[in-house]
Coordinates of C-alpha atoms in Angstrom, one line a residue:
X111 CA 14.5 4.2 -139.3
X112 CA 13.3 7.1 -141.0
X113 CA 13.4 11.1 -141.3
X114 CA 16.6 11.3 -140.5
X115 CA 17.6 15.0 -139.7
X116 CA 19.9 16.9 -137.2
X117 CA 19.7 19.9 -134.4
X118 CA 20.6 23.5 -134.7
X119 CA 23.3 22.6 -132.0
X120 CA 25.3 19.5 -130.7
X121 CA 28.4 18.8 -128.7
X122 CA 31.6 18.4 -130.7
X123 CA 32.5 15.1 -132.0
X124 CA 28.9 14.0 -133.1
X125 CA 28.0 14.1 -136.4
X126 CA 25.7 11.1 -137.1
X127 CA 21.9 11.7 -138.6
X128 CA 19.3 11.1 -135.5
X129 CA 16.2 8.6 -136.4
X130 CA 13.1 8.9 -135.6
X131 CA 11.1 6.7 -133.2
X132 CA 7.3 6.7 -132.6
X133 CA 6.8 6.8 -128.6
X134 CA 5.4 3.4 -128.6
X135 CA 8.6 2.1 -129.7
X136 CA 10.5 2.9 -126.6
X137 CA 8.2 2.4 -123.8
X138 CA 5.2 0.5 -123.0
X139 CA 1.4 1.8 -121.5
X140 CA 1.5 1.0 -117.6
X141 CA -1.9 -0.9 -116.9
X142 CA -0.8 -2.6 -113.4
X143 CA -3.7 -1.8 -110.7
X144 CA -3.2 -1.0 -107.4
X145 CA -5.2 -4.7 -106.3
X146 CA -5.6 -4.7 -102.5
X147 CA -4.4 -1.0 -102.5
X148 CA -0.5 -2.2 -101.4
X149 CA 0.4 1.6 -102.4
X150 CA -1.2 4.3 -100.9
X151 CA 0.5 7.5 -101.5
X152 CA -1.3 9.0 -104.3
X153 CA 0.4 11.2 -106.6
X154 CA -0.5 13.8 -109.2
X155 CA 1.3 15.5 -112.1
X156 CA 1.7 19.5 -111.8
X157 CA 2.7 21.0 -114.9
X158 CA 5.0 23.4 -112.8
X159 CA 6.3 21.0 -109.9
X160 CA 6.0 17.7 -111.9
X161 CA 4.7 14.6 -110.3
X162 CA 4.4 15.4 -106.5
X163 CA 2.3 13.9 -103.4
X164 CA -1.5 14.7 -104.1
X165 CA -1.7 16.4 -101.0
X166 CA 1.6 18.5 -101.3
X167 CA -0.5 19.4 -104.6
X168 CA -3.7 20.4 -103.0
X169 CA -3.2 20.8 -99.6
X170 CA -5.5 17.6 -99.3
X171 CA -6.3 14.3 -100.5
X172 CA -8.5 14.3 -103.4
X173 CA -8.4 10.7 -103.8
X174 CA -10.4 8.0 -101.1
X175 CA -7.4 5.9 -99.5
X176 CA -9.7 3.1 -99.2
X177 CA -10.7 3.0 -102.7
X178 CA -7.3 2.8 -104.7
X179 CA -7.5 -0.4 -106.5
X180 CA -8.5 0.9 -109.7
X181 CA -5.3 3.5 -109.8
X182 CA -2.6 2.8 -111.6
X183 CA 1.2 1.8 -109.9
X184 CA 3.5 4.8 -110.7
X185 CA 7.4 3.5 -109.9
X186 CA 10.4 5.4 -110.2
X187 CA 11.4 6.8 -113.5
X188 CA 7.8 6.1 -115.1
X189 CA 6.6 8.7 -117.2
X190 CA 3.3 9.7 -117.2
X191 CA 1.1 12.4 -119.1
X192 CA -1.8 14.6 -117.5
X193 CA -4.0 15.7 -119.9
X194 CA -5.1 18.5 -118.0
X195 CA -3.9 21.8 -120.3
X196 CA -3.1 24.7 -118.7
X197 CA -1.0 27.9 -119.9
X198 CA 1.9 26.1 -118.7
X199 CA 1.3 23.2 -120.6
X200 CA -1.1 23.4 -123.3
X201 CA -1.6 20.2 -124.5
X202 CA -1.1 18.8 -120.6
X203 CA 2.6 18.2 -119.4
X204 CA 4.8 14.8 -119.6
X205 CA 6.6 14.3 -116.7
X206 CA 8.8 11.6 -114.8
X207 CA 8.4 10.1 -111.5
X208 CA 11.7 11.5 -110.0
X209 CA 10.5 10.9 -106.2
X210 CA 12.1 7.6 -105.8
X211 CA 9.5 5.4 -105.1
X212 CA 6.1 4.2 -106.4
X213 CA 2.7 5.7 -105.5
X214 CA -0.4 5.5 -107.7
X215 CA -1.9 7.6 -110.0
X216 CA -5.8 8.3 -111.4
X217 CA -6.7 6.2 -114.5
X218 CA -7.1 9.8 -116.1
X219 CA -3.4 9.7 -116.5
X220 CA -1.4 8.1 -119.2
X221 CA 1.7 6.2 -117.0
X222 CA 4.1 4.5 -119.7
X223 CA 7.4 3.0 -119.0
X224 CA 10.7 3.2 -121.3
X225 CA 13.0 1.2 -122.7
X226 CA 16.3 1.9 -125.1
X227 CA 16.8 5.7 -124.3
X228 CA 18.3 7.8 -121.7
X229 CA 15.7 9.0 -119.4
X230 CA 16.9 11.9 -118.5
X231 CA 17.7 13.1 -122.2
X232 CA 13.3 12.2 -122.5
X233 CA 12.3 13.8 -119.5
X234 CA 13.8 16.9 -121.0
X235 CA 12.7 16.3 -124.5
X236 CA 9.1 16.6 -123.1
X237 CA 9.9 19.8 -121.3
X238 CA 10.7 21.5 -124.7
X239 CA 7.5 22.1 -126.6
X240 CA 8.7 20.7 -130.0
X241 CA 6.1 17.3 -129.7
X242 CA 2.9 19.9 -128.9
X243 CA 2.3 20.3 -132.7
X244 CA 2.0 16.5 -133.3
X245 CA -0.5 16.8 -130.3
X246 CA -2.6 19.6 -131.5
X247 CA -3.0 17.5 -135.0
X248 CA -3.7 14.8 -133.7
X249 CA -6.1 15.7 -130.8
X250 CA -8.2 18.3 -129.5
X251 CA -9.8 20.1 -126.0
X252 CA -12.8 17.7 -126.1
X253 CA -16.1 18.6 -124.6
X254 CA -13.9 20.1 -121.4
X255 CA -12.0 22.8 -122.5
X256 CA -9.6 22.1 -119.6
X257 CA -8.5 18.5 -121.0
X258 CA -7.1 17.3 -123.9
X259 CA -8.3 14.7 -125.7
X260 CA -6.1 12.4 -127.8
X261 CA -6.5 8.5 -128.3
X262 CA -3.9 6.1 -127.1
X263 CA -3.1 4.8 -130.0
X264 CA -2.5 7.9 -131.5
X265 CA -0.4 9.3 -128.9
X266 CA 1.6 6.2 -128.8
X267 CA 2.4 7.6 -132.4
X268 CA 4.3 10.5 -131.1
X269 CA 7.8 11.1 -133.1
X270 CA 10.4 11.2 -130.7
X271 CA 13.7 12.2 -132.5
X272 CA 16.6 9.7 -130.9
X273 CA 20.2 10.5 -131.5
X274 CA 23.1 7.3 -130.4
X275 CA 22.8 6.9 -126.8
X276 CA 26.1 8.2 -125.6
X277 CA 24.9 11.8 -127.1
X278 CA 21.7 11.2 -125.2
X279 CA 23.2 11.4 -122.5
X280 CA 25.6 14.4 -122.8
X281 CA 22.4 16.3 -123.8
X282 CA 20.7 15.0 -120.8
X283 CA 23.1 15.8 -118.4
X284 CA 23.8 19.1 -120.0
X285 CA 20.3 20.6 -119.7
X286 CA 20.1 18.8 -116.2
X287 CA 22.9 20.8 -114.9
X288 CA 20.8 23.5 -116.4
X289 CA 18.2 23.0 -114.9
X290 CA 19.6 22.7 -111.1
X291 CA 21.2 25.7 -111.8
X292 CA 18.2 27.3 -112.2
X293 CA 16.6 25.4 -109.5
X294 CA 19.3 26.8 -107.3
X295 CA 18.7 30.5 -108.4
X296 CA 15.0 30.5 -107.8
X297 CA 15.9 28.9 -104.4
X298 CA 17.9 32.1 -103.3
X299 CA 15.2 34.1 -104.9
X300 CA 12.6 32.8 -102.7
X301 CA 14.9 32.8 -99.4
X302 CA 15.2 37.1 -100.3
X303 CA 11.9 37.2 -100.9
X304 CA 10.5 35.7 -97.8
X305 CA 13.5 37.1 -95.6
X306 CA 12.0 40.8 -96.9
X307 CA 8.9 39.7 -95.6
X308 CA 10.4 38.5 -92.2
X309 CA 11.8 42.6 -92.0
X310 CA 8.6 44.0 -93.1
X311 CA 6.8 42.3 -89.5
X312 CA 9.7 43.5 -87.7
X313 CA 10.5 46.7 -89.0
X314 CA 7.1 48.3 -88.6
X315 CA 4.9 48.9 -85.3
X316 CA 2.4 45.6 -85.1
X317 CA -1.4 46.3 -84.8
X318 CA -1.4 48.2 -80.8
X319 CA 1.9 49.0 -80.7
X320 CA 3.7 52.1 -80.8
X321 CA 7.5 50.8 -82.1
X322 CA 8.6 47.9 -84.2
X323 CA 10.6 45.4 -82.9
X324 CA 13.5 45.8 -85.0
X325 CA 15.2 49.2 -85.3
X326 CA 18.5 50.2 -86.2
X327 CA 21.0 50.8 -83.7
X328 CA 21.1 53.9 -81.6
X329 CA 17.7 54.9 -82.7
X330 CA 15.4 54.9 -79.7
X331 CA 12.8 58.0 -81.3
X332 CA 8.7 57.5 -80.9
X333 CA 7.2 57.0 -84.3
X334 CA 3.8 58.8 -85.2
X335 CA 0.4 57.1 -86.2
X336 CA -1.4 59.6 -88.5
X337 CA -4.3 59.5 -91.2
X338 CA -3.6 60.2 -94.8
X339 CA -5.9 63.1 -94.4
X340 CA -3.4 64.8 -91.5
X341 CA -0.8 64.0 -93.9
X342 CA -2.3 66.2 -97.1
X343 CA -3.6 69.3 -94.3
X344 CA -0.2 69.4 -92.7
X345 CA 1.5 69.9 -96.4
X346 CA 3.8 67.0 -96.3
X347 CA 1.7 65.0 -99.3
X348 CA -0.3 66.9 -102.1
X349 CA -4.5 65.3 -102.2
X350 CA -3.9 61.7 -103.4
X351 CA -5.2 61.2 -107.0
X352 CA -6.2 58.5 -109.0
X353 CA -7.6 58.6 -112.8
X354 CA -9.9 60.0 -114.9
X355 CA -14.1 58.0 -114.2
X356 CA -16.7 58.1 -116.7
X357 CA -16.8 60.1 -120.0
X358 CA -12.8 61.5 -119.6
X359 CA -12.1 57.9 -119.4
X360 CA -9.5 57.2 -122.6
X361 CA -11.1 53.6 -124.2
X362 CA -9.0 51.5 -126.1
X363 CA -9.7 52.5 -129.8
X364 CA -7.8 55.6 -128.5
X365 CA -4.4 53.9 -127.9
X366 CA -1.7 54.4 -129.6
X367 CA 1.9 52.8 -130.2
X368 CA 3.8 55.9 -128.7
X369 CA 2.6 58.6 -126.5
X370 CA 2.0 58.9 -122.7
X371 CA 1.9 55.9 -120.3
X372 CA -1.8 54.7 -119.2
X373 CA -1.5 53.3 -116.3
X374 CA -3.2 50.3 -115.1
X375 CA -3.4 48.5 -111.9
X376 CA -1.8 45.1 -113.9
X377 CA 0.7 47.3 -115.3
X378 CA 2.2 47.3 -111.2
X379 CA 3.4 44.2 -110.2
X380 CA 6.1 43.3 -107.5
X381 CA 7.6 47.3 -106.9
X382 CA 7.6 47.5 -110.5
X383 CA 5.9 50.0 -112.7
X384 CA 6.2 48.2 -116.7
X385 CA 7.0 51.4 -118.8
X386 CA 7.2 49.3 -121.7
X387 CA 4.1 47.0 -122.2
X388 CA 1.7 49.4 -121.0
X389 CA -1.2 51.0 -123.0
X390 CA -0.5 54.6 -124.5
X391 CA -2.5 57.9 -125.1
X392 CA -2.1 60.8 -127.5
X393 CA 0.1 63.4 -126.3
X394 CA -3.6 65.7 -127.0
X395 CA -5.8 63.3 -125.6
X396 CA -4.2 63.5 -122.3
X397 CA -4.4 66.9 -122.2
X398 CA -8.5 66.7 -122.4
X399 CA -8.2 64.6 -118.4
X400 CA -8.4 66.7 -115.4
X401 CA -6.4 64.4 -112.9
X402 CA -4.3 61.7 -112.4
X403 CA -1.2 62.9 -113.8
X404 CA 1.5 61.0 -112.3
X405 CA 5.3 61.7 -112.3
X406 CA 8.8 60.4 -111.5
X407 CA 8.7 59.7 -107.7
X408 CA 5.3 59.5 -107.1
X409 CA 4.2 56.1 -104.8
X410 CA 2.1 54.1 -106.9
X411 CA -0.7 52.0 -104.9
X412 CA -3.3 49.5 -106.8
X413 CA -6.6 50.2 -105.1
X414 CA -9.3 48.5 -107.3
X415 CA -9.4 44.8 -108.6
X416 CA -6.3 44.4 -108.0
X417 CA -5.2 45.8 -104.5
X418 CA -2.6 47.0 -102.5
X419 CA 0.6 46.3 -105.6
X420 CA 3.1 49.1 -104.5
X421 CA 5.6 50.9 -106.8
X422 CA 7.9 54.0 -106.8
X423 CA 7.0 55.6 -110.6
X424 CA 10.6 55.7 -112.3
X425 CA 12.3 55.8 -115.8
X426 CA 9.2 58.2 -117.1
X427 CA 11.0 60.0 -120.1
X428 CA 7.6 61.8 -120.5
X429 CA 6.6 64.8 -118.1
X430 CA 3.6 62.5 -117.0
X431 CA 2.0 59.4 -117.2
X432 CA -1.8 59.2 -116.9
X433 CA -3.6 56.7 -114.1
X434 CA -6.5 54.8 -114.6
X435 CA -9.5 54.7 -111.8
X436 CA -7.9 51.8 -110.2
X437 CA -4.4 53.4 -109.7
X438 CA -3.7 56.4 -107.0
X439 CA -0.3 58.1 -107.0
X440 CA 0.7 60.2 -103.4
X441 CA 3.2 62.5 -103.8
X442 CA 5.7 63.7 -100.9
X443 CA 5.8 67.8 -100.8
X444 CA 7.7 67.8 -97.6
X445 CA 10.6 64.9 -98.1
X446 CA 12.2 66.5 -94.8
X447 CA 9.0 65.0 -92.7
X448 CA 8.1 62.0 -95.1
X449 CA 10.4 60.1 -96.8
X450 CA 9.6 59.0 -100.3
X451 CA 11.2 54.5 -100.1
X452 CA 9.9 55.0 -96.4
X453 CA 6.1 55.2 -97.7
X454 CA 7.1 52.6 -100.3
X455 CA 8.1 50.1 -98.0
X456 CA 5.5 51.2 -95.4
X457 CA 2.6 50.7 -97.7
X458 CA 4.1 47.1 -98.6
X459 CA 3.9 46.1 -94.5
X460 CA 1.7 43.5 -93.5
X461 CA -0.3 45.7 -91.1
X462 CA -0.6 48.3 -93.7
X463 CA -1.7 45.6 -96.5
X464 CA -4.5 43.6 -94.4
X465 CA -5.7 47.0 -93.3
X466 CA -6.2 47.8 -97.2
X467 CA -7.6 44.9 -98.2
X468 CA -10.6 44.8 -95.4
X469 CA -11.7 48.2 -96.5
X470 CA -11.3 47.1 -100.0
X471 CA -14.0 44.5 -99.1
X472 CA -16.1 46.5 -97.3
X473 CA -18.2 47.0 -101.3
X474 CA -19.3 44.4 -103.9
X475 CA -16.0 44.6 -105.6
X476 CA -12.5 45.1 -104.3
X477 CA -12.0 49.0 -104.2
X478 CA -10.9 51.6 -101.6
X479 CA -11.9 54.8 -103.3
X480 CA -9.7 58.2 -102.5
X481 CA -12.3 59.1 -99.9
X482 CA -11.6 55.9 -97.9
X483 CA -7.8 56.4 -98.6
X484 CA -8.0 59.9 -96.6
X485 CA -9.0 57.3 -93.3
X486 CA -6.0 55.2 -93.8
X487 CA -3.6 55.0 -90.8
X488 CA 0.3 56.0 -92.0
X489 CA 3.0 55.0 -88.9
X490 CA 6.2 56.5 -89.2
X491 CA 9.1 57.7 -87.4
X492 CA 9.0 61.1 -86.2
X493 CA 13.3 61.1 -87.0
X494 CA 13.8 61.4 -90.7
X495 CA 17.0 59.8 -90.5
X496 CA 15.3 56.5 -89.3
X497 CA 12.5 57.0 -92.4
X498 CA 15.3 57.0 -94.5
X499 CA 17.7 54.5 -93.2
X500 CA 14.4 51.8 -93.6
X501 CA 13.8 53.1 -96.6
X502 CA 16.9 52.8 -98.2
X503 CA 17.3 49.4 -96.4
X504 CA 14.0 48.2 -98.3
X505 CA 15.2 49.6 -101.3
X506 CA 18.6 47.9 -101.1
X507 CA 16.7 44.7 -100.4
X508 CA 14.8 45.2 -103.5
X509 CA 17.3 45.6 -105.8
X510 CA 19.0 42.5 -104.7
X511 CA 15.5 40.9 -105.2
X512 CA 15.5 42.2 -108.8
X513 CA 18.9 41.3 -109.8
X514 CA 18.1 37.8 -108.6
X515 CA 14.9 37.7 -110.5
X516 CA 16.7 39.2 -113.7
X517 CA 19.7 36.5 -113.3
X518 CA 16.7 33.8 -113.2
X519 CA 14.7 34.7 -116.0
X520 CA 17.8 34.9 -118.1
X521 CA 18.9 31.3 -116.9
X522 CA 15.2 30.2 -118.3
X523 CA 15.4 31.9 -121.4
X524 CA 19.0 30.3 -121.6
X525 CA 17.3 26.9 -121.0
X526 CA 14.4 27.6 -123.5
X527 CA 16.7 28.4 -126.4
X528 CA 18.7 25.4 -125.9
X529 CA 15.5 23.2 -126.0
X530 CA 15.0 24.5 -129.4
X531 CA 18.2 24.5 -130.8
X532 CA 19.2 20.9 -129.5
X533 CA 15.9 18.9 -130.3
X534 CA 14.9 18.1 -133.8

């Protein structure tokens, strides 16, 4: 024993130093071959869904089925390490066959087996990211900067910190429950998300037809197919803008820490427009652009690079913020023809999205300049009532999305703290 130390955080009651084991101490390499291929479910280790079918994985089988022999036998419980880094897992992720039965696994992989410690309490030691810095001293990328490189000898020297058993296992079990809480969150996340897709075929005329197959109750109106272009000569939007090309282009050595919101397409992601990480302009520079001034309730659409992300601009404390070339705003003049979630959630419909994206393709790089967005077809109730009622509906929807996604990301930072409170 040696090193002893203690966490930030424990359970009441425990009060004992915790020693310090190398890795090889408590478990042993795994160097049984798969001889006449007996197993042949071949597994792999995803740093985000942990060790999971190889085809699940890659949506086929990487490995030859009649060539398994030289694979190692991965049983339950085994642990094995990938050294495959990725920005999820930088030195390559640890994880624990939790399927409940044995498959094999490339030689590439490092399977080891443990003895005197609680699994779980392991499993979710490596999911903190307190053993990287023993990693990074004691190995490196290699020649392939996607895999790390670190000798088995050396990384059977890993110090794993290893309170008495019976706290082991309350930690375990603690972060466990943690962890199927979140499980459970993400879960009801993904069933909003994809039941918001479900509405968004239903709710909106498919490709040939004139109403969707979904519609509120009572509402029996015709809807309208019209081009973007009938829309801005009519005078229900103004000309759709995007920013500043060329010379009046701001570059970066002319941000600043506060001044008017620059507007990217990566700054729109999922209905949201991020107000806070975004680059920034002088209150004077912007005044030296021509276009692209965008402001509170204007439909944000990605249309370069990155196309078809949708947002309704709100939360602007400034007059304006400024788009970049690959970011158009269209703003509603007439909101008693056109309503303003309506276009939102219109411009995020299937039909409307796949339409986008083919024109986008149509040049060497993805981009639908504002010339092609003029030709774009826009299908909407002629009733305003119904615009708004699907609208809202969408927007209701969304919120609900965004509380959910909100609820989970403060169940993982929950989660993350605790890894670095209660691990030595």
């Amino acid at each position: 024993m040696k090193n002893k130390h203690t966490p930030e955080i424990r359970f009441p009651g425990y009060t004992g130093d915790w020693e310090q084991r190398k890795l090889g101490e408590i478990s042993e390499k795994v160097t049984e071959k798969n001889k006449n291929n007996i197993y042949s479910e071949t597994l792999t280790n995803s740093a985000e869904f942990g060790i999971i079918n190889q085809r699940d994985f890659f949506d086929k089988d990487i490995s030859n089925e009649k060539n398994l022999d030289g694979y190692y036998v991965v049983r339950p419980d085994d642990f094995v390490y990938n050294p495959r880094i990725s920005n999820l897992a930088p030195v390559g992720p640890i994880k624990r066959n939790k399927l409940g039965r044995t498959g094999v696994m490339s030689p590439l992989y490092y399977v080891f087996r443990t003895h005197d410690v609680d699994k779980t309490y392991l499993e979710e030691f490596f999911s903190a990211n307190g053993w990287h810095k023993f990693m990074k001293l004691n190995g490196d990328s290699g020649a392939r900067s996607d895999r790390f490189a670190i000798k088995d000898s050396l990384f059977r020297e890993m110090p794993i910190p290893i309170p008495s058993m019976e706290e082991q296992t309350k930690i375990g079990n603690f972060l466990k429950q943690l962890d199927d809480t979140i499980a459970l969150q993400q879960q009801e996340l993904t069933a909003l998300k994809q039941t918001k897709q479900g509405f968004l075929q239903k709710m909106f005329p498919k490709e040939g037809e004139s109403v969707p197959e979904v519609r509120f109750p009572g509402i029996t109106g015709d809807w309208e197919q019209r081009k973007v272009q009938w829309l801005i000569d009519e005078g229900i939007i103004e000309e759709p803008m995007d920013g500043n090309h060329g010379e009046k282009h701001p570059t970066a050595s002319e941000y600043v820490d506060y001044g008017i919101p620059f507007l990217m397409a990566t700054d729109i992601k999922n209905g949201i427009v991020d107000l806070k990480n975004c680059n920034f302009i002088a209150i004077e520079r912007s005044k030296k652009l021509n276009k692209g001034f965008a402001k509170n309730g204007d439909v944000l659409i990605t249309h370069k690079a990155t196309i078809g992300e949708v947002a309704i601009l709100s939360g602007l404390s400034r007059e304006y913020a400024v788009l970049t070339p690959q970011v158009t705003y269209y703003r509603v003049i007439d909101k008693s023809k056109l309503a303003i979630k309506y276009l939102y959630a219109y411009f995020n419909s299937p039909d409307f999205q796949s339409t986008l994206k083919l024109e986008a393709t149509q040049s060497t790089r993805p981009y639908i300049g504002i010339t092609g967005q003029h030709k774009l077809d826009i299908k909407f109730p002629k009733a305003i009532k119904e615009q708004e009622k699907i609208g809202e509906w969408f927007s209701d929807l969304d919120n609900l999305i965004t509380l959910h996604q909100r609820e989970l990301d403060a169940l993982q930072e929950t989660k993350k703290a605790f890894l670095q409170k209660m691990f030595v």
